[in-house]
Coordinates of C-alpha atoms in Angstrom, one line a residue:
X1 CA 4.3 -0.4 3.0
X2 CA 1.4 1.9 3.5
X3 CA 1.0 4.1 0.3
X4 CA 4.7 3.8 -1.1
X5 CA 4.9 1.8 -4.5
X6 CA 6.3 -1.6 -4.6
X7 CA 10.0 -1.6 -3.9
X8 CA 10.0 2.2 -3.0
X9 CA 9.4 2.9 0.5
X10 CA 8.9 6.4 2.0
X11 CA 11.4 8.1 4.1
X12 CA 12.1 11.6 5.1
X13 CA 14.6 13.3 3.4
X14 CA 18.1 14.1 4.9
X15 CA 21.3 15.8 4.3
X16 CA 23.1 14.3 1.0
X17 CA 26.5 12.4 0.1
X18 CA 29.7 13.9 1.2
X19 CA 29.7 17.4 0.1
X20 CA 26.4 17.9 -1.2
X21 CA 24.4 20.8 -0.2
X22 CA 20.9 19.6 -0.2
X23 CA 18.7 16.7 1.0
X24 CA 18.6 13.2 -0.8
X25 CA 16.1 10.4 -0.5
X26 CA 17.9 7.7 1.7
X27 CA 16.4 4.6 0.0
X28 CA 16.6 5.8 -3.9
X29 CA 19.3 6.8 -6.0
X30 CA 19.3 10.2 -7.7
X31 CA 16.9 10.2 -10.6
X32 CA 18.1 12.3 -13.7
X33 CA 16.6 14.8 -15.7
X34 CA 18.2 14.0 -18.7
X35 CA 17.5 11.1 -21.2
X36 CA 20.9 9.9 -21.1
X37 CA 22.8 8.3 -18.4
X38 CA 25.3 10.7 -16.0
X39 CA 28.8 10.0 -16.5
X40 CA 30.4 10.3 -12.9
X41 CA 33.9 10.4 -11.5
X42 CA 34.4 8.9 -7.8
X43 CA 37.0 9.6 -5.5
X44 CA 39.4 6.8 -5.2
X45 CA 39.7 3.8 -2.4
X46 CA 42.1 1.6 -1.5
X47 CA 42.1 -1.4 1.0
X48 CA 45.4 -1.0 2.7
X49 CA 47.8 -2.8 5.0
X50 CA 46.2 -6.1 4.1
X51 CA 47.8 -9.2 2.4
X52 CA 45.9 -8.1 -0.9
X53 CA 44.0 -5.4 -2.5
X54 CA 40.9 -6.7 -1.5
X55 CA 41.6 -6.5 1.9
X56 CA 42.6 -4.1 4.5
X57 CA 42.2 -0.9 6.0
X58 CA 39.5 1.0 4.1
X59 CA 41.1 4.4 2.7
X60 CA 39.6 7.4 0.7
X61 CA 41.6 10.0 -1.3
X62 CA 39.8 13.5 -0.9
X63 CA 41.5 16.8 -1.8
X64 CA 44.8 15.0 -2.5
X65 CA 45.2 13.3 1.0
X66 CA 44.6 10.1 1.8
X67 CA 42.1 9.2 5.0
X68 CA 40.4 6.8 6.7
X69 CA 36.8 5.8 7.7
X70 CA 35.2 5.8 11.2
X71 CA 33.4 2.5 12.1
X72 CA 30.4 4.2 13.7
X73 CA 27.2 2.5 12.0
X74 CA 29.3 0.8 9.5
X75 CA 27.9 -2.7 8.5
X76 CA 27.9 -5.1 5.6
X77 CA 25.9 -3.1 3.1
X78 CA 28.7 -0.3 3.3
X79 CA 31.2 -2.8 3.1
X80 CA 29.6 -4.1 0.1
X81 CA 29.4 -0.7 -2.0
X82 CA 33.6 -0.5 -1.2
X83 CA 34.4 -4.0 -2.5
X84 CA 32.2 -3.8 -5.7
X85 CA 33.9 -0.1 -6.1
X86 CA 37.3 -1.8 -6.0
X87 CA 36.2 -4.8 -8.5
X88 CA 36.5 -7.2 -5.9
X89 CA 33.2 -9.3 -5.6
X90 CA 31.0 -8.8 -2.3
X91 CA 32.1 -8.5 1.3
X92 CA 32.7 -11.5 3.5
X93 CA 33.8 -10.2 6.7
X94 CA 34.0 -7.1 8.7
X95 CA 37.3 -7.6 10.6
X96 CA 37.7 -6.5 14.2
X97 CA 39.3 -3.2 15.1
X98 CA 42.4 -2.7 14.5
X99 CA 43.1 -5.8 12.5
X100 CA 44.8 -4.2 9.7
X101 CA 46.3 -1.5 12.2
X102 CA 45.3 2.3 12.7
X103 CA 45.7 4.8 9.7
X104 CA 47.3 8.1 10.0
X105 CA 46.2 11.5 8.9
X106 CA 42.5 12.6 8.6
X107 CA 39.5 10.7 9.3
X108 CA 37.4 11.8 6.2
X109 CA 33.9 10.1 6.7
X110 CA 31.8 9.0 10.0
X111 CA 28.3 7.4 10.3
X112 CA 28.5 6.2 7.0
X113 CA 25.2 4.5 5.7
X114 CA 24.9 2.8 2.5
X115 CA 21.4 1.2 0.6
X116 CA 23.6 -1.0 -1.6
X117 CA 22.6 0.6 -4.9
X118 CA 25.5 3.0 -4.7
X119 CA 28.3 2.7 -7.3
X120 CA 30.9 4.3 -4.8
X121 CA 31.1 4.8 -0.9
X122 CA 31.7 8.1 -1.5
X123 CA 27.9 8.5 -2.9
X124 CA 26.6 7.0 0.5
X125 CA 25.4 9.2 3.3
X126 CA 27.6 10.4 6.0
X127 CA 27.8 13.5 8.3
X128 CA 30.2 15.1 5.4
X129 CA 33.8 15.3 4.5
X130 CA 35.9 15.4 7.8
X131 CA 33.1 15.7 9.9
X132 CA 33.6 13.0 12.7
X133 CA 33.8 12.0 16.5
X134 CA 36.4 9.5 16.2
X135 CA 40.2 8.1 16.8
X136 CA 42.3 6.0 14.5
X137 CA 41.4 2.8 16.5
X138 CA 37.9 3.0 14.9
X139 CA 39.1 2.8 11.7
X140 CA 37.2 0.2 9.2
X141 CA 38.5 -2.5 7.4
X142 CA 36.5 -5.0 5.0
X143 CA 37.5 -8.5 3.3
X144 CA 36.3 -8.9 -0.1
X145 CA 35.5 -12.1 -1.6
X146 CA 39.0 -11.6 -4.3
X147 CA 38.5 -14.9 -5.5
X148 CA 35.7 -14.1 -7.7
X149 CA 36.5 -10.1 -8.6
X150 CA 33.7 -8.2 -10.2
X151 CA 33.9 -5.3 -12.6
X152 CA 33.9 -2.1 -10.7
X153 CA 30.0 -1.4 -10.6
X154 CA 28.6 1.4 -12.4
X155 CA 32.0 3.1 -12.6
X156 CA 35.6 3.2 -12.1
X157 CA 37.2 4.3 -8.6
X158 CA 39.3 7.6 -9.9
X159 CA 38.3 8.1 -13.5
X160 CA 35.5 9.4 -15.5
X161 CA 33.5 6.4 -17.5
X162 CA 33.5 7.0 -21.2
X163 CA 31.8 5.1 -24.2
X164 CA 33.5 2.8 -26.5
X165 CA 31.6 2.2 -29.6
X166 CA 31.6 -1.4 -30.4
X167 CA 31.7 -2.7 -34.0
X168 CA 28.1 -4.1 -35.2
X169 CA 26.1 -3.0 -32.0
X170 CA 23.5 -0.1 -32.3
X171 CA 21.6 1.5 -29.3
X172 CA 18.7 -0.8 -28.3
X173 CA 20.5 -4.0 -29.2
X174 CA 19.7 -6.8 -26.8
X175 CA 21.8 -9.6 -25.6
X176 CA 20.8 -12.5 -23.0
X177 CA 23.6 -13.1 -20.5
X178 CA 24.8 -16.1 -17.9
X179 CA 22.1 -18.5 -18.7
X180 CA 22.6 -21.9 -19.7
X181 CA 22.0 -21.2 -23.5
X182 CA 21.8 -17.8 -25.6
X183 CA 18.0 -17.9 -25.3
X184 CA 17.7 -17.1 -21.6
X185 CA 19.7 -15.1 -19.1
X186 CA 20.1 -11.5 -17.7
X187 CA 18.8 -8.9 -19.9
X188 CA 21.5 -6.2 -20.9
X189 CA 21.0 -3.4 -23.7
X190 CA 23.5 -1.7 -25.7
X191 CA 23.1 2.3 -25.6
X192 CA 25.7 5.1 -26.7
X193 CA 28.8 2.8 -26.4
X194 CA 27.8 0.8 -23.4
X195 CA 25.9 -2.7 -22.3
X196 CA 24.0 -2.1 -19.5
X197 CA 21.1 -3.9 -17.5
X198 CA 17.1 -3.3 -17.4
X199 CA 15.9 -3.0 -13.8
X200 CA 12.8 -5.5 -12.4
X201 CA 10.5 -2.8 -11.2
X202 CA 7.2 -3.9 -13.3
X203 CA 8.8 -6.5 -15.1
X204 CA 6.6 -8.9 -16.6
X205 CA 5.9 -11.9 -19.1
X206 CA 5.0 -8.8 -22.0
X207 CA 8.1 -7.3 -21.6
X208 CA 10.3 -10.5 -21.7
X209 CA 8.0 -11.7 -25.0
X210 CA 9.3 -8.5 -26.6
X211 CA 12.9 -9.4 -25.7
X212 CA 12.7 -12.8 -27.1
X213 CA 11.2 -11.8 -30.2
X214 CA 13.8 -9.1 -30.7
X215 CA 16.7 -12.0 -30.0
X216 CA 15.0 -14.3 -32.3
X217 CA 14.4 -16.8 -29.2
X218 CA 10.7 -17.5 -30.2
X219 CA 8.1 -17.1 -27.4
X220 CA 9.0 -16.2 -23.7
X221 CA 8.4 -19.1 -21.4
X222 CA 9.1 -16.9 -18.3
X223 CA 10.6 -13.4 -16.9
X224 CA 12.8 -13.6 -13.8
X225 CA 13.6 -10.6 -11.3
X226 CA 16.3 -10.2 -8.1
X227 CA 19.2 -11.0 -10.7
X228 CA 18.3 -14.7 -10.8
X229 CA 20.9 -14.6 -13.8
X230 CA 23.5 -13.0 -11.4
X231 CA 24.7 -9.4 -11.0
X232 CA 25.4 -7.1 -13.7
X233 CA 27.9 -4.3 -14.3
X234 CA 27.8 -1.0 -15.3
X235 CA 24.8 1.5 -15.9
X236 CA 21.1 0.2 -15.4
X237 CA 19.7 1.9 -18.6
X238 CA 16.1 0.9 -18.4
X239 CA 13.5 0.7 -15.3
X240 CA 9.5 0.5 -15.0
X241 CA 9.7 -1.0 -18.8
X242 CA 6.0 -1.5 -19.9
X243 CA 5.9 -3.4 -22.8
X244 CA 2.1 -4.2 -24.3
X245 CA 3.9 -7.1 -26.4
X246 CA 3.7 -5.8 -29.7
X247 CA 7.0 -3.7 -29.7
X248 CA 9.4 -4.6 -32.2
X249 CA 12.3 -4.1 -29.6
X250 CA 12.4 -3.2 -26.2
X251 CA 13.7 0.2 -26.6
X252 CA 9.9 1.0 -27.8
X253 CA 8.4 -0.1 -25.1
X254 CA 7.6 2.9 -22.3
X255 CA 10.0 3.5 -19.7
X256 CA 11.6 6.1 -17.4
X257 CA 14.1 7.1 -20.0
X258 CA 17.7 5.6 -20.7
X259 CA 19.8 5.7 -17.4
X260 CA 16.9 6.9 -15.0
X261 CA 16.1 4.6 -12.3
X262 CA 16.1 3.8 -8.8
X263 CA 17.4 0.5 -8.7
X264 CA 20.6 -1.6 -8.0
X265 CA 21.9 -4.7 -9.4
X266 CA 20.3 -7.1 -7.2
X267 CA 17.3 -6.2 -9.3
X268 CA 18.3 -7.1 -12.9
X269 CA 16.1 -8.2 -15.1
X270 CA 15.8 -11.9 -17.0
X271 CA 14.2 -14.0 -19.3
X272 CA 13.6 -17.6 -20.2
X273 CA 12.7 -18.0 -23.7
X274 CA 11.3 -20.8 -25.9
X275 CA 14.7 -21.0 -27.9
X276 CA 15.7 -21.5 -31.5
X277 CA 15.0 -24.9 -33.3
X278 CA 18.2 -26.8 -32.7
X279 CA 19.5 -30.4 -32.1
X280 CA 21.1 -31.2 -29.2
X281 CA 24.3 -32.9 -30.7
X282 CA 27.2 -30.9 -30.8
X283 CA 29.4 -31.8 -34.2
X284 CA 33.1 -31.8 -33.7
X285 CA 34.9 -30.9 -36.8
X286 CA 38.1 -32.7 -37.6
X287 CA 40.6 -31.6 -40.0
X288 CA 40.4 -34.8 -42.2
X289 CA 39.9 -35.3 -45.9
X290 CA 36.6 -34.8 -46.9
X291 CA 37.1 -36.0 -50.9
X292 CA 35.6 -38.8 -50.0
X293 CA 31.5 -39.1 -49.0
X294 CA 31.9 -42.5 -47.0
X295 CA 31.3 -41.5 -43.4
X296 CA 31.1 -42.8 -40.0
X297 CA 29.4 -41.9 -36.7
X298 CA 30.3 -42.4 -33.3
X299 CA 28.2 -41.2 -30.0
X300 CA 29.5 -41.3 -26.5
X301 CA 27.0 -41.3 -24.0
X302 CA 27.7 -38.4 -21.4
X303 CA 26.1 -38.1 -18.0
X304 CA 22.6 -38.9 -17.9
X305 CA 21.7 -39.5 -21.0
X306 CA 23.1 -36.5 -22.9
X307 CA 24.5 -37.8 -26.2
X308 CA 27.7 -36.0 -27.9
X309 CA 27.8 -37.0 -31.5
X310 CA 30.9 -36.8 -33.6
X311 CA 31.1 -37.3 -37.4
X312 CA 34.5 -38.0 -39.0
X313 CA 34.9 -38.7 -42.5
X314 CA 36.7 -42.1 -43.2
X315 CA 38.8 -42.5 -46.3
X316 CA 39.2 -45.8 -47.2
X317 CA 35.4 -47.1 -47.7
X318 CA 35.2 -49.4 -44.8
X319 CA 31.8 -49.6 -42.7
X320 CA 33.9 -49.2 -39.4
X321 CA 35.2 -46.5 -38.0
X322 CA 39.0 -45.0 -39.2
X323 CA 41.7 -44.3 -36.8
X324 CA 40.8 -40.6 -37.0
X325 CA 37.3 -41.9 -35.2
X326 CA 39.3 -44.1 -32.9
X327 CA 41.2 -41.1 -31.9
X328 CA 38.1 -38.9 -31.2
X329 CA 36.1 -41.5 -29.4
X330 CA 39.1 -41.6 -27.1
X331 CA 39.2 -37.6 -26.9
X332 CA 35.3 -37.6 -26.0
X333 CA 35.9 -40.3 -23.3
X334 CA 38.2 -38.0 -21.4
X335 CA 35.8 -35.1 -22.0
X336 CA 33.0 -37.7 -20.0
X337 CA 35.8 -38.1 -17.3
X338 CA 36.4 -34.6 -16.7
X339 CA 32.7 -34.0 -16.4
X340 CA 31.6 -33.8 -12.4
X341 CA 34.6 -32.8 -11.1
X342 CA 33.8 -30.4 -8.0
X343 CA 35.5 -27.2 -6.3
X344 CA 34.5 -25.3 -3.6
X345 CA 34.6 -21.5 -4.3
X346 CA 34.5 -18.8 -2.2
X347 CA 34.8 -20.1 1.4
X348 CA 37.7 -19.0 3.9
X349 CA 39.2 -22.2 3.4
X350 CA 39.2 -25.3 0.5
X351 CA 36.9 -27.3 2.5
X352 CA 34.0 -24.9 2.7
X353 CA 32.4 -22.6 -0.2
X354 CA 29.7 -22.5 -2.8
X355 CA 29.7 -26.2 -4.6
X356 CA 30.8 -25.8 -8.4
X357 CA 30.6 -28.4 -10.6
X358 CA 32.3 -28.9 -14.2
X359 CA 30.3 -30.4 -17.3
X360 CA 31.5 -29.6 -20.7
X361 CA 34.1 -27.4 -19.8
X362 CA 32.1 -24.8 -18.4
X363 CA 31.9 -24.3 -14.5
X364 CA 28.4 -24.1 -13.1
X365 CA 26.6 -24.0 -9.5
X366 CA 24.1 -26.2 -7.7
X367 CA 20.4 -25.5 -6.8
X368 CA 19.7 -25.8 -3.1
X369 CA 16.0 -27.2 -3.8
X370 CA 16.3 -30.6 -1.8
X371 CA 20.0 -29.7 -0.8
X372 CA 20.4 -31.4 2.6
X373 CA 23.3 -33.6 4.4
X374 CA 23.7 -36.5 2.6
X375 CA 24.4 -34.5 -0.6
X376 CA 27.0 -32.2 1.6
X377 CA 28.4 -35.8 2.8
X378 CA 29.3 -36.9 -0.8
X379 CA 30.7 -33.8 -2.1
X380 CA 33.3 -33.5 1.0
X381 CA 34.2 -37.2 0.6
X382 CA 34.6 -36.6 -3.3
X383 CA 37.1 -33.4 -2.6
X384 CA 38.8 -35.0 0.2
X385 CA 37.9 -32.5 2.7
X386 CA 36.4 -35.9 5.5
X387 CA 33.1 -35.7 7.0
X388 CA 30.4 -33.1 6.3
X389 CA 29.6 -30.4 8.9
X390 CA 26.8 -28.6 7.0
X391 CA 24.8 -28.3 3.7
X392 CA 23.8 -24.4 3.3
X393 CA 21.6 -23.2 0.9
X394 CA 20.5 -19.6 -0.1
X395 CA 23.7 -18.4 -1.8
X396 CA 25.6 -18.6 2.1
X397 CA 28.7 -18.2 0.1
X398 CA 27.7 -15.5 -2.1
X399 CA 26.1 -15.8 -5.4
X400 CA 28.1 -17.7 -8.3
X401 CA 27.9 -17.1 -12.0
X402 CA 27.4 -19.2 -15.2
X403 CA 25.0 -21.7 -15.7
X404 CA 23.3 -23.4 -13.0
X405 CA 24.3 -27.2 -13.8
X406 CA 22.2 -29.3 -11.1
X407 CA 19.0 -29.2 -9.4
X408 CA 16.9 -31.2 -7.0
X409 CA 20.5 -33.5 -6.3
X410 CA 19.4 -36.4 -4.1
X411 CA 22.3 -38.5 -2.9
X412 CA 21.8 -41.6 -0.5
X413 CA 25.2 -40.4 1.1
X414 CA 27.3 -43.2 -0.3
X415 CA 27.9 -42.2 -3.9
X416 CA 31.5 -41.3 -5.0
X417 CA 30.6 -38.5 -6.8
X418 CA 27.9 -35.9 -6.6
X419 CA 27.4 -36.5 -10.7
X420 CA 26.2 -40.0 -9.6
X421 CA 23.0 -38.7 -7.5
X422 CA 20.0 -38.4 -8.6
X423 CA 19.4 -34.8 -10.4
X424 CA 17.1 -33.5 -12.7
X425 CA 19.4 -33.6 -15.6
X426 CA 22.6 -31.0 -16.6
X427 CA 21.4 -27.5 -17.3
X428 CA 17.8 -28.8 -15.9
X429 CA 16.6 -26.0 -13.0
X430 CA 14.1 -23.4 -12.1
X431 CA 16.8 -21.7 -10.0
X432 CA 18.7 -18.4 -9.6
X433 CA 21.9 -18.0 -8.1
X434 CA 20.5 -16.8 -4.7
X435 CA 19.8 -20.5 -4.4
X436 CA 23.3 -21.5 -4.8
X437 CA 24.2 -24.7 -2.4
X438 CA 27.5 -24.7 -0.4
X439 CA 29.0 -27.0 2.3
X440 CA 30.9 -26.8 5.3
X441 CA 33.4 -29.8 5.4
X442 CA 35.5 -30.8 8.6
X443 CA 38.7 -31.0 6.7
X444 CA 40.6 -33.9 5.8
X445 CA 43.2 -33.3 8.6
X446 CA 40.3 -33.6 11.1
X447 CA 38.4 -36.4 9.3
X448 CA 37.7 -39.4 11.7
X449 CA 36.0 -42.0 14.1
X450 CA 35.6 -39.2 16.8
X451 CA 34.0 -36.9 14.5
X452 CA 31.6 -39.5 13.5
X453 CA 30.7 -40.7 16.8
X454 CA 30.0 -37.1 18.0
X455 CA 27.4 -36.3 15.4
X456 CA 25.6 -39.6 16.0
X457 CA 25.4 -38.5 20.1
X458 CA 24.5 -34.7 19.0
X459 CA 22.0 -36.3 16.2
X460 CA 20.2 -38.4 19.0
X461 CA 20.3 -36.1 21.7
X462 CA 19.3 -33.0 19.9
X463 CA 15.4 -31.4 20.4
X464 CA 13.6 -31.1 17.3
X465 CA 13.3 -27.5 15.9
X466 CA 11.6 -26.0 13.0
X467 CA 12.5 -27.0 9.7
X468 CA 14.6 -24.1 7.8
X469 CA 12.0 -21.9 5.7
X470 CA 9.3 -22.6 8.4
X471 CA 7.1 -19.6 8.9
X472 CA 4.8 -18.2 11.8
X473 CA 2.9 -15.3 12.1
X474 CA 3.6 -13.0 15.4
X475 CA 1.7 -10.3 17.6
X476 CA -1.5 -11.0 15.7
X477 CA -5.2 -11.5 17.2
X478 CA -4.7 -15.1 16.1
X479 CA -2.4 -17.6 14.3
X480 CA -3.1 -16.5 10.8
X481 CA -2.5 -13.0 11.3
X482 CA 1.0 -11.0 12.5
X483 CA 4.6 -10.0 11.7
X484 CA 6.1 -12.3 9.2
X485 CA 8.9 -14.5 10.5
X486 CA 11.1 -17.3 9.0
X487 CA 13.1 -20.0 10.7
X488 CA 16.7 -19.7 9.4
X489 CA 20.4 -20.6 10.6
X490 CA 18.7 -21.8 14.0
X491 CA 16.8 -18.8 14.9
X492 CA 13.9 -16.7 13.9
X493 CA 14.2 -13.7 11.7
X494 CA 11.9 -11.1 9.9
X495 CA 11.3 -10.2 6.6
X496 CA 11.5 -6.5 5.0
X497 CA 8.6 -5.2 3.4
X498 CA 10.8 -3.6 0.4
X499 CA 8.4 -4.5 -2.5
X500 CA 6.3 -6.8 0.0
X501 CA 2.7 -7.2 -1.4
X502 CA -0.5 -9.5 -1.6
X503 CA 1.4 -11.9 -3.7
X504 CA 3.8 -12.2 -1.3
X505 CA 1.3 -12.7 1.7
X506 CA -0.4 -15.4 -0.5
X507 CA 2.4 -17.4 -0.2
X508 CA 2.8 -17.2 3.4
X509 CA -1.0 -18.0 4.2
X510 CA -1.0 -20.9 2.0
X511 CA 2.1 -22.1 3.4
X512 CA 0.7 -21.7 6.9
X513 CA -2.7 -23.4 6.1
X514 CA -4.5 -20.1 6.6
X515 CA -6.5 -19.9 3.3
X516 CA -6.2 -17.0 1.1
X517 CA -4.3 -13.6 2.0
X518 CA -6.8 -10.6 3.0
X519 CA -3.7 -7.9 3.5
X520 CA 0.1 -7.5 3.2
X521 CA 1.4 -4.8 5.8
X522 CA 4.6 -3.3 6.2
X523 CA 6.5 -0.7 8.2
X524 CA 6.3 -3.2 11.3
X525 CA 2.4 -3.3 11.8
X526 CA 2.5 -6.0 14.4
X527 CA 6.0 -4.5 16.1
X528 CA 9.7 -4.7 15.5
X529 CA 11.2 -7.9 15.5
X530 CA 14.5 -8.9 16.8
X531 CA 17.6 -10.9 15.2
X532 CA 18.3 -11.1 11.5
X533 CA 16.3 -9.9 8.5
X534 CA 16.2 -13.1 6.1
X535 CA 14.8 -11.7 3.2
X536 CA 14.4 -8.4 1.5
X537 CA 13.0 -7.3 -2.1
X538 CA 10.8 -10.3 -2.2
X539 CA 8.7 -11.0 -5.4
X540 CA 6.6 -13.9 -5.5
X541 CA 4.3 -14.8 -8.2
X542 CA 1.8 -16.5 -5.8
X543 CA 2.1 -19.8 -6.8
X544 CA 5.4 -20.8 -4.7
X545 CA 5.2 -23.8 -2.6
X546 CA 7.3 -21.4 0.3
X547 CA 8.2 -18.2 0.7
X548 CA 11.9 -19.1 0.2
X549 CA 11.2 -20.0 -3.2
X550 CA 10.1 -16.8 -4.2
X551 CA 12.6 -14.4 -6.1
X552 CA 14.7 -12.7 -3.4
X553 CA 18.1 -11.2 -2.8
X554 CA 20.7 -13.0 -0.6
X555 CA 19.8 -13.1 3.0
X556 CA 22.7 -10.8 4.4
X557 CA 22.4 -8.0 1.7
X558 CA 19.8 -5.9 2.6
X559 CA 19.0 -2.2 3.3
X560 CA 16.1 -2.5 6.1
X561 CA 16.0 -2.4 9.8
X562 CA 13.3 -3.9 11.8
X563 CA 10.8 -0.7 11.6
X564 CA 10.2 -2.0 8.2
X565 CA 9.2 -5.5 9.5
X566 CA 6.6 -7.3 6.7
X567 CA 3.2 -8.5 8.3
X568 CA 0.1 -10.3 6.9
X569 CA -3.7 -11.2 7.2
X570 CA -4.7 -14.2 6.4
X571 CA -8.8 -15.6 5.8
X572 CA -9.6 -18.9 7.3
X573 CA -10.3 -22.1 5.0

């Protein structure tokens, strides 16, 4: 992007948020001058006239009165800020005008333009409090993901953030969150009574190695960006961390200072460490008499060669399992039967949504590597939802949380359960929640032969089309130069130039068979594209087989327009 640094596109200053008197940069949150995070209070908001607190007409409290927001320039990024401020997850729909009725009283905000990092709607740019050219038939509304609520990001809606001291934690303490074990996850750091996250700007392997060493998890295997382990909440406490690897703890590394950053939680950093030495077996403790020394061990084989071993003490000296062991074995078999249960999350019905699977008592997601129609068929059948209509990828139904439990699923289509299909093994993956798989099923009430016939006819007569994730370069002087466009959701779209660099261009050139990357261009050097902007904040490492496999934020959450379309120039083989 010209001479701008990675992830920080330049732009002209403009008037600040409502009530401000000076200019504010549009793309970056305010940087503090002190070495501690600012504690802010925000005007309260609510969603009115809806069936729940997470959907309805947007209303905001100002000077003691409730008022509405005009729909001029309103989009999904603005709606996401509202949902997050309310602790309602992310926005899943922008309802049509008057869906939740007209408001009354003042119209407080117009031409709202959020960038996505804001903690509250009042932090977004607008014309100012009460300045508008609207009527109440233009009042905005949102529908949030109320089924997966989150804590309000960065601060509550109507009160000042306060620090709560937690016993046993000191400033600079580290924890890893939302990984499959305690030695991988989103990096969170403790400061002045609060846990916060670390931004991924300049995040690398040397930083990850310090984290792994500090938490006693051995060496760093990989560093992760773009909220690979899900979005955190609360303050972003460190940014532009730059360790040399010798530091004893992360807070000893260079950074911008506590609470100083220009990031959103879509940029939360993570790590994967080698881990502590430990056994894969799980000891189940029973309330038995331990006065004897004779013991018997029984194992139950769970899905895909993972063994849960239980040891019960036997009191009668026999070489066979005691009654207690037999009871325990029955319990373990029950656990085995529960493993592999499915549910669909975040859809607008029970037969569509993000695929979540249960294993060892935990719900987790499925990665979209190799995810396709036969996999969706098995999911829909297992749930009693009729035939599959589509297999979705790239977190189309929102980012999940917790572990990614299955990856590289390969069903033939006839399996009774998803867990019966080929996969890498429970918890084995190389994915982030931006790759959560989903399905759209026809629904149990409509399943039948007619649909199957229609599907066969459509499949036979449908013209060939590019595969999702296919790339092309447009408006260049040859096929290996131009604006980067990707095929997804049955259409071509563009890539935003936020964080776009030569590593990203290298993946594009290799995917297209165009040799090495010569240049990575921003600011629509090859003209502005049309349609969706599918990828933003790309952070490729250079070895990925396709651009889709690079770290990025979800396709429907970005702060770009087509003036920021990315381009690439490749050399020839």
